[in-house]
Coordinates of C-alpha atoms in Angstrom, one line a residue:
Chain A
M335 CA 1.0 143.7 -10.9
N336 CA 4.7 143.4 -10.3
G337 CA 4.6 144.7 -6.7
P338 CA 5.3 142.7 -3.5
F339 CA 3.7 139.3 -3.2
Y340 CA 2.2 137.9 0.0
I341 CA 2.8 134.3 1.0
G342 CA 1.2 133.3 4.3
W343 CA 3.5 130.4 5.0
Q344 CA 6.7 132.5 4.7
D345 CA 8.1 133.6 8.0
R346 CA 8.0 137.3 7.3
A347 CA 5.9 139.4 4.9
D348 CA 7.5 141.9 2.5
P349 CA 8.0 145.2 4.4
E350 CA 5.6 147.1 2.0
I351 CA 2.9 144.5 2.7
K352 CA 3.7 144.6 6.4
R353 CA 3.1 148.4 6.4
F354 CA -0.2 147.8 4.5
I355 CA -1.2 145.1 7.0
I356 CA -0.6 147.5 10.0
R357 CA -2.7 150.2 8.3
C358 CA -5.4 147.6 7.5
V359 CA -5.5 146.3 11.1
L360 CA -5.6 149.8 12.6
L361 CA -8.5 150.8 10.2
L362 CA -10.4 147.6 11.0
F363 CA -9.9 148.0 14.8
S364 CA -11.1 151.7 14.5
I365 CA -14.2 150.6 12.5
G366 CA -14.9 147.9 15.0
L367 CA -14.5 150.2 17.9
G368 CA -16.7 152.8 16.3
F369 CA -19.5 150.2 15.7
A370 CA -19.2 148.9 19.2
I371 CA -19.7 152.4 20.6
L372 CA -22.4 153.5 18.2
L373 CA -24.5 150.3 18.2
A374 CA -24.3 150.1 22.0
R375 CA -25.1 153.8 22.5
M376 CA -28.0 153.8 20.0
Q377 CA -30.0 151.1 21.7
R378 CA -33.4 152.5 22.4
T379 CA -35.6 150.1 24.3
I380 CA -33.7 149.6 27.5
G381 CA -35.6 151.1 30.4
V382 CA -35.3 151.3 34.2
S383 CA -36.5 148.0 35.7
V384 CA -35.3 145.6 38.2
F385 CA -35.6 141.9 39.0
E386 CA -34.1 141.1 42.4
W387 CA -32.9 137.7 41.2
G388 CA -31.5 135.6 44.0
T389 CA -33.1 137.8 46.7
E390 CA -36.1 136.0 48.2
K391 CA -38.5 138.0 50.5
K392 CA -41.6 137.3 52.5
F393 CA -44.8 139.1 51.7
S394 CA -48.2 139.3 53.4
G395 CA -51.4 140.8 51.9
I396 CA -54.9 140.3 50.6
M397 CA -55.2 138.0 47.6
K398 CA -57.3 139.1 44.7
A399 CA -57.7 136.3 42.2
M400 CA -59.3 138.0 39.2
P401 CA -58.7 138.9 36.5
Y402 CA -55.2 137.8 37.4
P403 CA -53.9 136.9 40.8
H404 CA -52.5 140.0 42.6
L405 CA -51.6 140.9 46.1
I406 CA -52.9 143.9 48.0
V407 CA -50.5 145.1 50.6
P408 CA -51.7 147.9 53.0
R409 CA -49.2 150.7 53.3
P410 CA -48.4 151.6 56.9
G411 CA -49.3 155.1 57.8
A412 CA -51.1 155.9 54.6
S413 CA -53.9 158.5 55.0
G414 CA -55.8 161.2 53.2
A415 CA -55.5 161.4 49.5
T416 CA -52.7 158.8 49.1
I417 CA -53.7 155.3 48.1
G418 CA -53.6 153.2 51.2
F419 CA -52.2 150.0 49.6
S420 CA -49.7 148.7 47.0
T421 CA -50.6 146.2 44.3
Y422 CA -48.3 143.4 43.3
Y423 CA -49.0 141.3 40.3
L424 CA -48.3 137.6 41.2
V425 CA -46.6 135.2 38.8
A426 CA -44.9 131.8 39.1
P427 CA -41.2 131.1 38.1
F428 CA -40.1 131.0 34.5
K429 CA -42.8 131.6 31.9
H430 CA -45.8 130.7 34.0
G431 CA -48.4 132.7 35.7
L432 CA -50.5 131.7 38.8
D433 CA -53.8 130.1 37.8
P434 CA -56.7 132.4 38.8
G435 CA -58.9 129.3 39.2
S436 CA -56.6 127.7 41.8
M437 CA -56.2 131.0 43.6
A438 CA -59.9 131.5 43.8
S439 CA -60.2 129.8 47.1
L440 CA -57.9 132.4 48.6
D441 CA -59.6 135.4 47.0
G442 CA -60.2 138.1 49.5
R443 CA -58.2 136.3 52.2
T444 CA -54.9 137.3 53.8
V445 CA -52.1 135.2 52.5
D446 CA -48.4 134.8 53.2
L447 CA -45.9 134.0 50.5
R448 CA -42.3 134.1 49.5
G449 CA -41.0 135.4 46.3
T450 CA -38.7 137.7 44.3
L451 CA -39.5 141.3 43.7
I452 CA -39.8 142.7 40.1
Y453 CA -40.5 146.4 39.5
R454 CA -40.5 149.1 36.9
G455 CA -41.6 152.6 37.9
N456 CA -44.7 152.2 40.1
E457 CA -45.5 148.7 38.7
T458 CA -44.6 146.0 41.0
M459 CA -44.7 142.2 40.7
I460 CA -43.7 139.2 42.8
E461 CA -42.4 136.0 41.3
A462 CA -44.0 133.9 44.0
I463 CA -42.9 130.4 44.9
P464 CA -46.3 128.7 44.4
D465 CA -45.9 126.2 47.3
S466 CA -45.2 129.1 49.7
I467 CA -48.6 130.8 49.1
K468 CA -50.7 130.0 52.3
A469 CA -53.7 131.5 54.0
S470 CA -52.4 133.6 56.8
L471 CA -53.4 133.0 60.4
R472 CA -54.0 136.8 60.9
Q473 CA -56.7 138.5 58.8
M474 CA -56.0 142.0 57.3
E475 CA -58.7 144.6 57.0
P476 CA -59.3 145.5 53.4
P477 CA -57.8 149.0 52.9
A478 CA -60.0 151.9 51.8
G479 CA -60.2 152.4 48.1
L480 CA -59.9 148.8 47.2
E481 CA -63.1 148.7 45.3
N482 CA -62.9 149.3 41.5
V483 CA -63.6 152.8 40.2
S484 CA -65.0 153.1 36.6
L485 CA -63.1 155.6 34.4
G486 CA -65.5 155.1 31.5
R487 CA -65.1 153.8 28.0
Q488 CA -61.8 154.8 26.4
T489 CA -59.6 153.9 23.4
F490 CA -55.9 153.3 23.6
D491 CA -53.1 152.7 21.1
G492 CA -50.2 150.6 22.4
E493 CA -48.3 147.4 22.5
I494 CA -49.4 144.2 24.2
L495 CA -46.5 142.8 26.2
D496 CA -45.9 140.3 29.0
S497 CA -45.8 142.1 32.2
K498 CA -43.2 139.8 33.9
C499 CA -40.4 140.4 31.4
F500 CA -41.2 144.1 30.8
F501 CA -41.4 144.9 34.5
G502 CA -37.9 143.7 35.0
V503 CA -37.1 140.1 34.3
M504 CA -35.7 141.0 30.9
N505 CA -34.5 144.4 29.9
P506 CA -35.4 145.2 27.2
G507 CA -38.5 142.9 27.4
Q508 CA -40.7 144.4 24.7
S509 CA -41.1 144.9 21.0
V510 CA -40.4 142.5 18.1
P511 CA -37.1 140.9 19.2
H512 CA -38.8 139.9 22.4
R513 CA -42.1 138.7 20.8
D514 CA -41.6 135.0 21.0
C515 CA -40.7 135.2 24.7
A516 CA -43.7 137.4 25.3
I517 CA -46.1 135.0 23.5
L518 CA -44.7 132.1 25.5
C519 CA -45.0 134.0 28.8
I520 CA -48.6 135.2 28.1
S521 CA -49.7 131.7 26.9
G522 CA -48.2 130.4 30.1
G523 CA -50.4 132.7 32.2
I524 CA -48.3 135.8 32.7
P525 CA -50.8 138.8 32.8
P526 CA -50.8 140.6 29.4
V527 CA -50.5 144.4 29.7
L528 CA -51.1 147.1 27.2
L529 CA -48.2 149.6 27.2
V530 CA -49.4 153.0 26.1
R531 CA -46.7 155.6 25.5
Q532 CA -48.0 159.2 26.1
K533 CA -46.6 162.2 24.4
H534 CA -46.5 163.9 27.8
G535 CA -46.2 162.1 31.1
R536 CA -45.3 158.6 32.1
P537 CA -46.4 155.5 30.1
L538 CA -49.6 153.8 31.1
Y539 CA -49.8 150.1 31.8
L540 CA -53.3 148.6 31.4
L541 CA -54.0 145.1 32.6
L542 CA -56.0 143.4 29.8
A543 CA -59.1 141.5 30.8
S544 CA -62.2 140.4 29.0
A545 CA -65.4 142.3 29.3
D546 CA -66.5 140.0 32.1
N547 CA -63.2 140.4 34.0
K548 CA -61.6 137.1 32.9
P549 CA -58.1 136.5 31.7
V550 CA -57.5 136.9 27.9
N551 CA -54.1 135.3 27.6
Q552 CA -54.9 132.8 24.8
Q553 CA -56.9 135.3 22.8
V554 CA -54.2 138.0 22.5
L555 CA -51.3 135.9 21.4
D556 CA -51.4 136.9 17.7
M557 CA -51.3 140.6 18.6
V558 CA -48.3 140.6 21.0
A559 CA -45.5 143.1 20.2
E560 CA -47.5 144.8 17.5
P561 CA -49.2 148.2 17.5
V562 CA -52.8 147.7 18.4
E563 CA -55.8 149.8 19.3
I564 CA -58.1 148.7 22.1
R565 CA -61.4 150.3 23.1
G566 CA -62.9 149.2 26.3
E567 CA -64.1 149.9 29.9
V568 CA -61.3 151.2 32.1
E569 CA -61.3 150.6 35.8
R570 CA -59.0 151.7 38.5
Q571 CA -58.2 149.6 41.6
G572 CA -55.8 151.7 43.6
E573 CA -52.8 152.2 41.2
L574 CA -53.8 149.3 39.0
L575 CA -55.6 150.1 35.7
I576 CA -57.7 147.4 34.1
L577 CA -58.9 147.6 30.5
R578 CA -61.9 145.4 29.9
A579 CA -62.7 144.6 26.3
D580 CA -63.6 141.6 24.1
P581 CA -60.2 140.6 22.4
S582 CA -62.1 140.1 19.1
T583 CA -62.5 143.9 19.0
Y584 CA -58.8 144.6 19.3
R585 CA -57.6 146.3 16.1
R586 CA -54.1 145.8 14.7
L587 CA -52.6 149.1 13.5
N588 CA -50.5 149.4 10.4
S589 CA -48.0 151.9 11.7
R590 CA -45.7 151.5 14.6
S591 CA -46.8 152.8 18.0
P592 CA -45.2 156.1 18.9
Chain B
M1009 CA 0.7 124.2 2.6
S1010 CA 1.1 120.7 4.0
S1011 CA 1.5 117.2 2.7
Q1012 CA -0.4 115.7 5.7
Y1013 CA -3.4 116.7 7.8
Q1014 CA -2.9 118.6 11.0
A1015 CA -5.5 120.4 13.1
V1016 CA -3.9 123.7 12.3
Q1017 CA -0.7 124.1 10.3
W1018 CA 0.6 126.9 12.5
N1019 CA 3.1 129.3 11.3
R1020 CA 4.2 132.8 12.5
Q1021 CA 1.8 134.7 10.3
K1022 CA -1.2 132.5 11.3
R1023 CA -0.4 133.1 14.9
I1024 CA -0.2 136.9 14.3
Y1025 CA -3.5 136.7 12.3
D1026 CA -5.3 134.8 15.1
L1027 CA -3.9 137.0 17.8
L1028 CA -5.2 140.1 16.1
L1029 CA -8.5 138.4 15.4
I1030 CA -9.0 137.4 19.0
S1031 CA -7.9 140.9 20.2
G1032 CA -10.4 142.6 17.8
V1033 CA -13.2 140.3 19.0
A1034 CA -12.4 140.9 22.7
L1035 CA -12.1 144.6 22.2
Y1036 CA -15.5 144.9 20.5
L1037 CA -17.2 142.8 23.1
V1038 CA -15.7 144.7 26.0
V1039 CA -16.4 148.1 24.5
F1040 CA -20.0 147.2 23.6
A1041 CA -20.5 145.9 27.2
V1042 CA -18.9 148.9 28.9
V1043 CA -20.8 151.4 26.8
T1044 CA -24.1 149.6 27.3
E1045 CA -23.6 149.2 31.0
H1046 CA -22.7 152.9 31.2
Y1047 CA -25.7 154.3 29.4
F1048 CA -28.2 151.6 30.3
P1049 CA -27.2 150.2 33.7
Y1050 CA -30.5 148.3 34.1
V1051 CA -29.9 146.1 31.0
T1052 CA -30.0 142.4 31.8
E1053 CA -26.8 140.5 31.3
E1054 CA -28.2 137.8 29.0
I1055 CA -29.6 140.4 26.6
L1056 CA -26.3 142.3 26.7
I1057 CA -24.4 139.2 25.8
M1058 CA -27.0 138.3 23.1
R1059 CA -26.6 141.7 21.5
A1060 CA -22.9 142.0 21.7
F1061 CA -22.2 138.6 20.2
G1062 CA -25.0 139.0 17.6
T1063 CA -23.9 142.3 16.3
L1064 CA -20.2 141.3 16.2
A1065 CA -21.0 138.0 14.3
F1066 CA -23.0 140.0 11.7
L1067 CA -20.2 142.6 11.3
L1068 CA -17.6 139.9 11.0
L1069 CA -19.6 138.2 8.3
H1070 CA -19.6 141.5 6.3
L1071 CA -15.8 141.6 6.6
I1072 CA -15.5 138.0 5.5
L1073 CA -17.6 138.6 2.5
C1074 CA -15.7 141.8 1.6
I1075 CA -12.3 140.2 1.7
G1076 CA -12.7 138.2 -1.5
P1077 CA -13.7 141.1 -3.8
L1078 CA -11.1 143.4 -2.1
C1079 CA -8.4 140.9 -3.0
R1080 CA -9.5 140.9 -6.6
L1081 CA -9.4 144.7 -6.7
N1082 CA -6.1 145.1 -4.8
P1083 CA -3.9 142.1 -4.2
K1084 CA -2.5 143.7 -1.1
F1085 CA -5.6 142.6 0.7
L1086 CA -4.5 139.0 0.2
C1087 CA -3.0 139.1 3.7
L1088 CA -6.5 139.2 5.1
L1089 CA -7.6 136.3 3.0
Y1090 CA -4.8 133.9 4.0
N1091 CA -6.4 132.8 7.2
R1092 CA -10.0 133.8 6.5
R1093 CA -11.3 130.4 7.5
H1094 CA -10.3 131.1 11.2
M1095 CA -12.4 134.3 10.8
G1096 CA -15.3 132.2 9.5
V1097 CA -15.1 129.7 12.4
T1098 CA -14.9 132.6 14.8
C1099 CA -18.0 134.1 13.2
F1100 CA -19.9 130.8 13.7
F1101 CA -19.0 130.6 17.4
L1102 CA -20.0 134.2 17.9
G1103 CA -23.3 133.4 16.2
L1104 CA -23.7 130.2 18.2
I1105 CA -23.3 132.1 21.5
H1106 CA -25.9 134.6 20.4
A1107 CA -28.3 131.8 19.5
V1108 CA -27.7 129.9 22.7
M1109 CA -28.5 133.0 24.7
V1110 CA -31.6 133.6 22.6
V1111 CA -32.9 130.1 23.1
A1112 CA -32.1 130.0 26.8
T1113 CA -33.6 133.5 27.4
Y1114 CA -36.6 133.8 25.0
H1115 CA -37.6 130.1 24.4
A1116 CA -36.7 128.1 27.5
G1117 CA -38.9 127.9 30.6
G1118 CA -42.2 127.8 28.7
D1119 CA -44.5 124.9 27.7
I1120 CA -42.9 124.2 24.3
N1121 CA -39.6 122.6 23.4
P1122 CA -37.2 125.6 23.1
I1123 CA -36.0 124.6 19.7
A1124 CA -39.5 123.9 18.4
S1125 CA -40.5 127.2 19.9
I1126 CA -38.3 129.1 17.3
F1127 CA -40.6 127.8 14.6
V1128 CA -44.1 127.6 16.1
T1129 CA -44.4 130.5 18.6
S1130 CA -44.8 133.4 16.2
R1131 CA -47.3 133.1 13.5
L1132 CA -47.7 135.2 10.3
T1133 CA -50.1 138.0 11.1
G1134 CA -50.0 139.9 7.8
S1135 CA -48.0 142.8 9.2
L1136 CA -44.3 143.6 8.8
A1137 CA -43.8 143.5 12.5
G1138 CA -45.4 140.1 12.6
V1139 CA -43.0 138.2 10.3
P1140 CA -41.3 135.4 12.4
F1141 CA -37.6 136.4 12.1
Q1142 CA -35.9 133.8 14.2
P1143 CA -36.1 130.9 11.8
F1144 CA -34.0 133.0 9.4
G1145 CA -31.3 133.2 12.0
F1146 CA -31.6 129.5 12.8
F1147 CA -31.0 128.4 9.2
A1148 CA -28.2 130.9 8.7
L1149 CA -26.5 129.4 11.8
C1150 CA -26.9 125.9 10.3
I1151 CA -25.1 127.0 7.2
L1152 CA -22.3 128.7 9.2
F1153 CA -22.0 125.5 11.2
L1154 CA -21.7 123.4 8.0
M1155 CA -19.0 125.7 6.7
A1156 CA -17.1 125.8 10.0
A1157 CA -17.3 122.0 10.4
T1158 CA -15.9 121.4 6.9
S1159 CA -13.4 124.3 6.9
H1160 CA -10.4 122.0 7.4
D1161 CA -8.4 120.8 4.3
F1162 CA -9.4 117.2 5.2
W1163 CA -12.9 118.0 4.1
L1164 CA -11.7 120.0 1.1
S1165 CA -9.8 117.0 -0.1
N1166 CA -12.4 114.4 0.6
L1167 CA -15.4 116.4 -0.6
T1168 CA -13.3 117.5 -3.7
P1169 CA -12.7 121.2 -4.3
P1170 CA -15.8 121.8 -6.6
I1171 CA -18.2 120.4 -4.0
W1172 CA -16.4 122.0 -1.1
K1173 CA -16.4 125.3 -3.0
T1174 CA -20.2 125.0 -3.7
L1175 CA -20.9 124.2 -0.1
H1176 CA -18.9 127.3 1.0
M1177 CA -20.6 129.5 -1.5
L1178 CA -23.7 129.0 0.8
V1179 CA -22.2 131.8 2.8
Y1180 CA -24.2 134.1 0.6
A1181 CA -27.4 132.3 1.4
A1182 CA -26.5 132.6 5.1
Y1183 CA -25.9 136.3 4.7
F1184 CA -29.2 136.8 2.9
L1185 CA -31.0 134.9 5.7
L1186 CA -29.2 137.1 8.3
V1187 CA -30.2 140.3 6.4
L1188 CA -33.9 139.1 6.7
H1189 CA -33.3 138.0 10.4
V1190 CA -32.0 141.5 11.3
T1191 CA -34.5 143.4 9.1
F1192 CA -37.6 141.6 10.5
G1193 CA -36.1 141.4 14.0
V1194 CA -34.0 144.0 15.7
L1195 CA -34.7 146.7 13.1
Q1196 CA -38.4 146.4 14.0
G1197 CA -37.6 146.9 17.7
E1198 CA -34.6 149.2 17.7
A1199 CA -36.2 151.6 15.3
G1200 CA -33.3 154.1 15.5
L1201 CA -32.1 155.4 12.2
L1202 CA -28.5 154.4 12.8
Y1203 CA -29.4 150.7 13.0
S1204 CA -31.2 150.9 9.6
V1205 CA -28.5 153.0 8.0
T1206 CA -25.7 150.7 9.3
M1207 CA -27.6 147.7 7.9
A1208 CA -28.2 149.3 4.5
A1209 CA -24.6 150.5 4.3
G1210 CA -23.3 147.1 5.1
L1211 CA -25.5 145.5 2.4
L1212 CA -24.6 148.1 -0.2
T1213 CA -20.9 147.7 0.6
V1214 CA -21.0 144.0 0.1
I1215 CA -23.0 144.3 -3.2
A1216 CA -20.9 147.1 -4.6
L1217 CA -17.5 145.4 -3.9
H1218 CA -18.8 142.2 -5.5
K1219 CA -20.1 144.1 -8.6
A1220 CA -16.8 146.0 -8.9
A1221 CA -14.8 142.8 -8.7
A1222 CA -17.1 141.0 -11.2
W1223 CA -16.7 143.9 -13.6
R1224 CA -13.0 143.7 -13.4
E1225 CA -13.1 139.9 -13.8
R1226 CA -15.2 140.1 -16.9
R1227 CA -12.3 141.4 -18.9
N1228 CA -10.6 138.1 -18.3
D1229 CA -13.6 136.2 -19.5
R1230 CA -13.7 137.6 -23.0
E1231 CA -13.3 134.5 -25.2
L1232 CA -10.2 134.7 -27.4
E1233 CA -10.7 134.9 -31.1
G1234 CA -8.1 134.4 -33.9
L1235 CA -8.0 130.6 -34.0
R1236 CA -5.3 129.6 -36.5
G1237 CA -5.2 126.7 -38.8
D1238 CA -3.0 124.6 -36.4
G1239 CA -5.7 125.0 -33.7
F1240 CA -3.7 127.5 -31.6
C1241 CA -5.2 130.8 -30.4
D1242 CA -3.5 134.2 -30.4
A1243 CA -3.5 134.9 -26.7
C1244 CA -1.4 138.0 -26.1
S1245 CA 1.9 139.7 -26.7
V1246 CA 5.0 138.4 -24.8
D1247 CA 5.4 141.9 -23.6
D1248 CA 2.0 141.9 -22.1
I1249 CA 3.2 139.4 -19.4
P1250 CA 5.3 140.8 -16.5
E1251 CA 8.3 138.7 -15.6
N1252 CA 7.4 136.0 -13.1
R1253 CA 3.7 136.9 -13.4
A1254 CA 0.9 135.8 -15.6
R1255 CA -1.7 137.1 -18.1
V1256 CA -5.1 135.4 -17.8
V1257 CA -7.1 134.7 -20.9
C1258 CA -10.3 132.7 -21.6
L1259 CA -10.1 129.7 -23.9
S1260 CA -13.0 127.4 -24.6
G1261 CA -14.8 128.8 -21.6
E1262 CA -11.8 128.1 -19.2
R1263 CA -9.5 130.7 -17.7
V1264 CA -5.9 130.0 -18.6
A1265 CA -2.9 131.6 -16.8
I1266 CA 0.1 132.3 -19.1
F1267 CA 3.3 132.8 -17.1
K1268 CA 6.6 134.3 -18.2
Y1269 CA 9.7 133.3 -16.3
D1270 CA 13.4 132.6 -16.9
G1271 CA 12.9 133.4 -20.6
K1272 CA 10.1 130.8 -20.9
I1273 CA 6.4 130.8 -21.3
S1274 CA 4.0 128.3 -19.8
A1275 CA 0.3 128.1 -19.6
V1276 CA -1.7 126.4 -16.9
S1277 CA -5.3 126.3 -15.7
N1278 CA -6.1 129.4 -13.7
V1279 CA -7.8 127.3 -11.0
C1280 CA -5.8 126.2 -8.0
Q1281 CA -6.6 122.7 -6.8
H1282 CA -6.7 123.8 -3.2
Q1283 CA -9.6 126.2 -3.0
N1284 CA -9.9 127.2 -6.6
G1285 CA -7.8 130.3 -6.1
P1286 CA -6.8 132.4 -9.2
L1287 CA -3.3 131.1 -10.1
G1288 CA -3.0 133.8 -12.7
E1289 CA -2.8 136.4 -9.9
G1290 CA 0.0 134.5 -8.4
K1291 CA 3.7 134.7 -8.9
I1292 CA 6.7 132.4 -9.8
V1293 CA 8.5 131.9 -6.5
F1294 CA 11.4 129.4 -6.1
G1295 CA 10.6 128.3 -9.7
C1296 CA 7.0 127.4 -8.9
I1297 CA 3.7 129.1 -9.7
T1298 CA 2.5 130.2 -6.2
C1299 CA -1.2 130.7 -5.6
P1300 CA -2.0 134.1 -4.1
W1301 CA -4.6 132.7 -1.7
H1302 CA -2.7 130.1 0.4
G1303 CA 0.6 129.8 -1.3
Y1304 CA 0.0 126.4 -3.0
Q1305 CA 2.7 125.8 -5.6
Y1306 CA 2.9 124.1 -9.0
R1307 CA 5.7 123.7 -11.5
P1308 CA 4.9 125.8 -14.6
E1309 CA 6.2 123.2 -17.1
T1310 CA 4.2 120.2 -15.7
G1311 CA 1.4 121.7 -13.5
E1312 CA 2.6 119.4 -10.7
S1313 CA 3.2 120.4 -7.1
P1314 CA 6.8 119.8 -6.0
P1315 CA 7.2 116.6 -3.9
P1316 CA 5.9 115.6 -1.4
F1317 CA 2.8 117.4 -2.5
K1318 CA 0.5 115.8 -5.0
E1319 CA -1.7 118.5 -6.4
R1320 CA -1.8 119.0 -10.2
V1321 CA -3.3 121.6 -12.5
A1322 CA -3.9 121.2 -16.2
T1323 CA -1.3 122.6 -18.6
Y1324 CA -1.7 124.0 -22.1
D1325 CA 0.6 123.8 -25.2
V1326 CA 2.2 127.1 -25.9
R1327 CA 4.0 128.6 -28.9
V1328 CA 5.7 132.0 -29.4
Q1329 CA 6.0 133.5 -32.8
N1330 CA 6.9 137.1 -33.7
G1331 CA 6.5 138.2 -30.1
R1332 CA 3.0 136.8 -29.8
V1333 CA 1.9 134.0 -27.5
F1334 CA -0.3 131.2 -29.0
V1335 CA -2.1 128.7 -26.8
F1336 CA -3.7 125.5 -27.8
P1337 CA -7.2 125.8 -26.3
K1338 CA -7.5 122.1 -25.1
P1339 CA -5.8 121.3 -21.8
K1340 CA -3.4 118.5 -21.7
M1341 CA -4.0 115.6 -19.2
D1342 CA -3.2 116.8 -15.7
G1343 CA 0.5 116.7 -15.0
M1344 CA 1.7 115.9 -18.5
S1345 CA 4.5 118.2 -19.6
A1346 CA 3.7 121.1 -21.8
P1347 CA 6.8 122.4 -23.5
A1348 CA 8.0 125.8 -22.2
I1349 CA 8.9 128.0 -25.1
L1350 CA 11.9 130.3 -25.2
T1351 CA 10.7 133.7 -25.9
R1352 CA 13.9 134.8 -27.8
Q1353 CA 14.2 133.1 -31.1

């Protein structure tokens, strides 16, 4: 009780207190440094994805309007077993998708557009400038393998997320912290995707559509960023996987997805 | 200590305090950013900023909450308390930057007003992962703003210390809201064990330190017995009080600090008029009781601050008989002289 006494407005602290302050500051800086390293290193949801923000490119391809607008771009020189085209999801700037209804008039036609590339693994997307989407003067031949191939009825556990953020606009762009953004994006027309993490192999991305191949944006909002189980018809269109199911049959899981 | 309002009453130690605070903040942010960019080069900048500032604000709030009980357990920590309000304001601004990034990134650009979106976008779904966590953070930031905005002594004086103190005790509500914000937010996403362990350790540390300090304080709150016929209470032995220091006792539900100095004994209210600091843990410096928190001073005989300052604390009548100190349990009117009693008779 009778030790040195600290008074902040005095010019100098007692030497014993000064030594204590130095030890305190060093300890606090070490703790802060330790937390900065640990908390940064232990982040788990940051993947490899890119949004080429500020880099606008021109694209030409065949517009497919349903279930969500996407662009089919033939790959030059593709032959044999390789898929002869790339698929680009199409979205508008910010938290908006392209309206499948307004794109219906361009369905199956060759279009030119300008936009910014977004990609994660093999998943590719273009944030298109809506006014730049025009029917092209030259018509492309539909590449081989463009027709949908049924993969049968299957069940998947995963997380519903908005494809735009997850594919690269935000990283990380998934899970609970990102849920509000994902809900706003999906309600704004961004294609909802089911992320399925497999024990072995790459994760699967399944574009969610209704049983009759319509968008399901408004029906899935309450299940975004939570573990869900979906059973439905799976179709492959090139590299694009589409999971068709009535959203009322989606089942919320109690446990977290693996 | 100042007799007039200034934006900041700078002195050498405040400058050192703020320099170290800013250095610590900068060091954390830079290290967090460098480590994240090194291990996760594809992270987007807005989320990196959001996380760096959010984690630091929460860590700093832990430190702010721990300083109080640490000072009760060991007065050497008072050096951390002296300019704690600058730490609190810093914590608010770190939280504000985190919140601005969250709103601009997650809530802007949609069809809903970004602020309204915080409250209406997520709905309760009945699952743990479905609990909307962002409103917790919003309300916590509102409290931190109130505290930062009223942190100056101008507000302390105009709101009066009891109201100001009550307002600033809301920091515990803010902390509770932030615990919920983190638990239902990032812990649901960053499911790593370290995040959960860190969060639990922080919470337990805050609770344990407060419990330990409260346990220690409880000794002072034992109501004195032994009321004599003249109305005075037997408080303690003269030898129980160190020279130029005080012994704190509880009389009529109030803590009273009994000081021994220059062969005299005086008793004053234990509550400093500045921020309700514990005067009984202070010391007689330059003939004045000096509050351990911010150095506010009072004359032990009258309870008045030396001119030009105008603060006053209540005094108590004291008698010394046979080496025992007796205190009259009713305080005298603020500022009225209470006779100092010579201890040698």
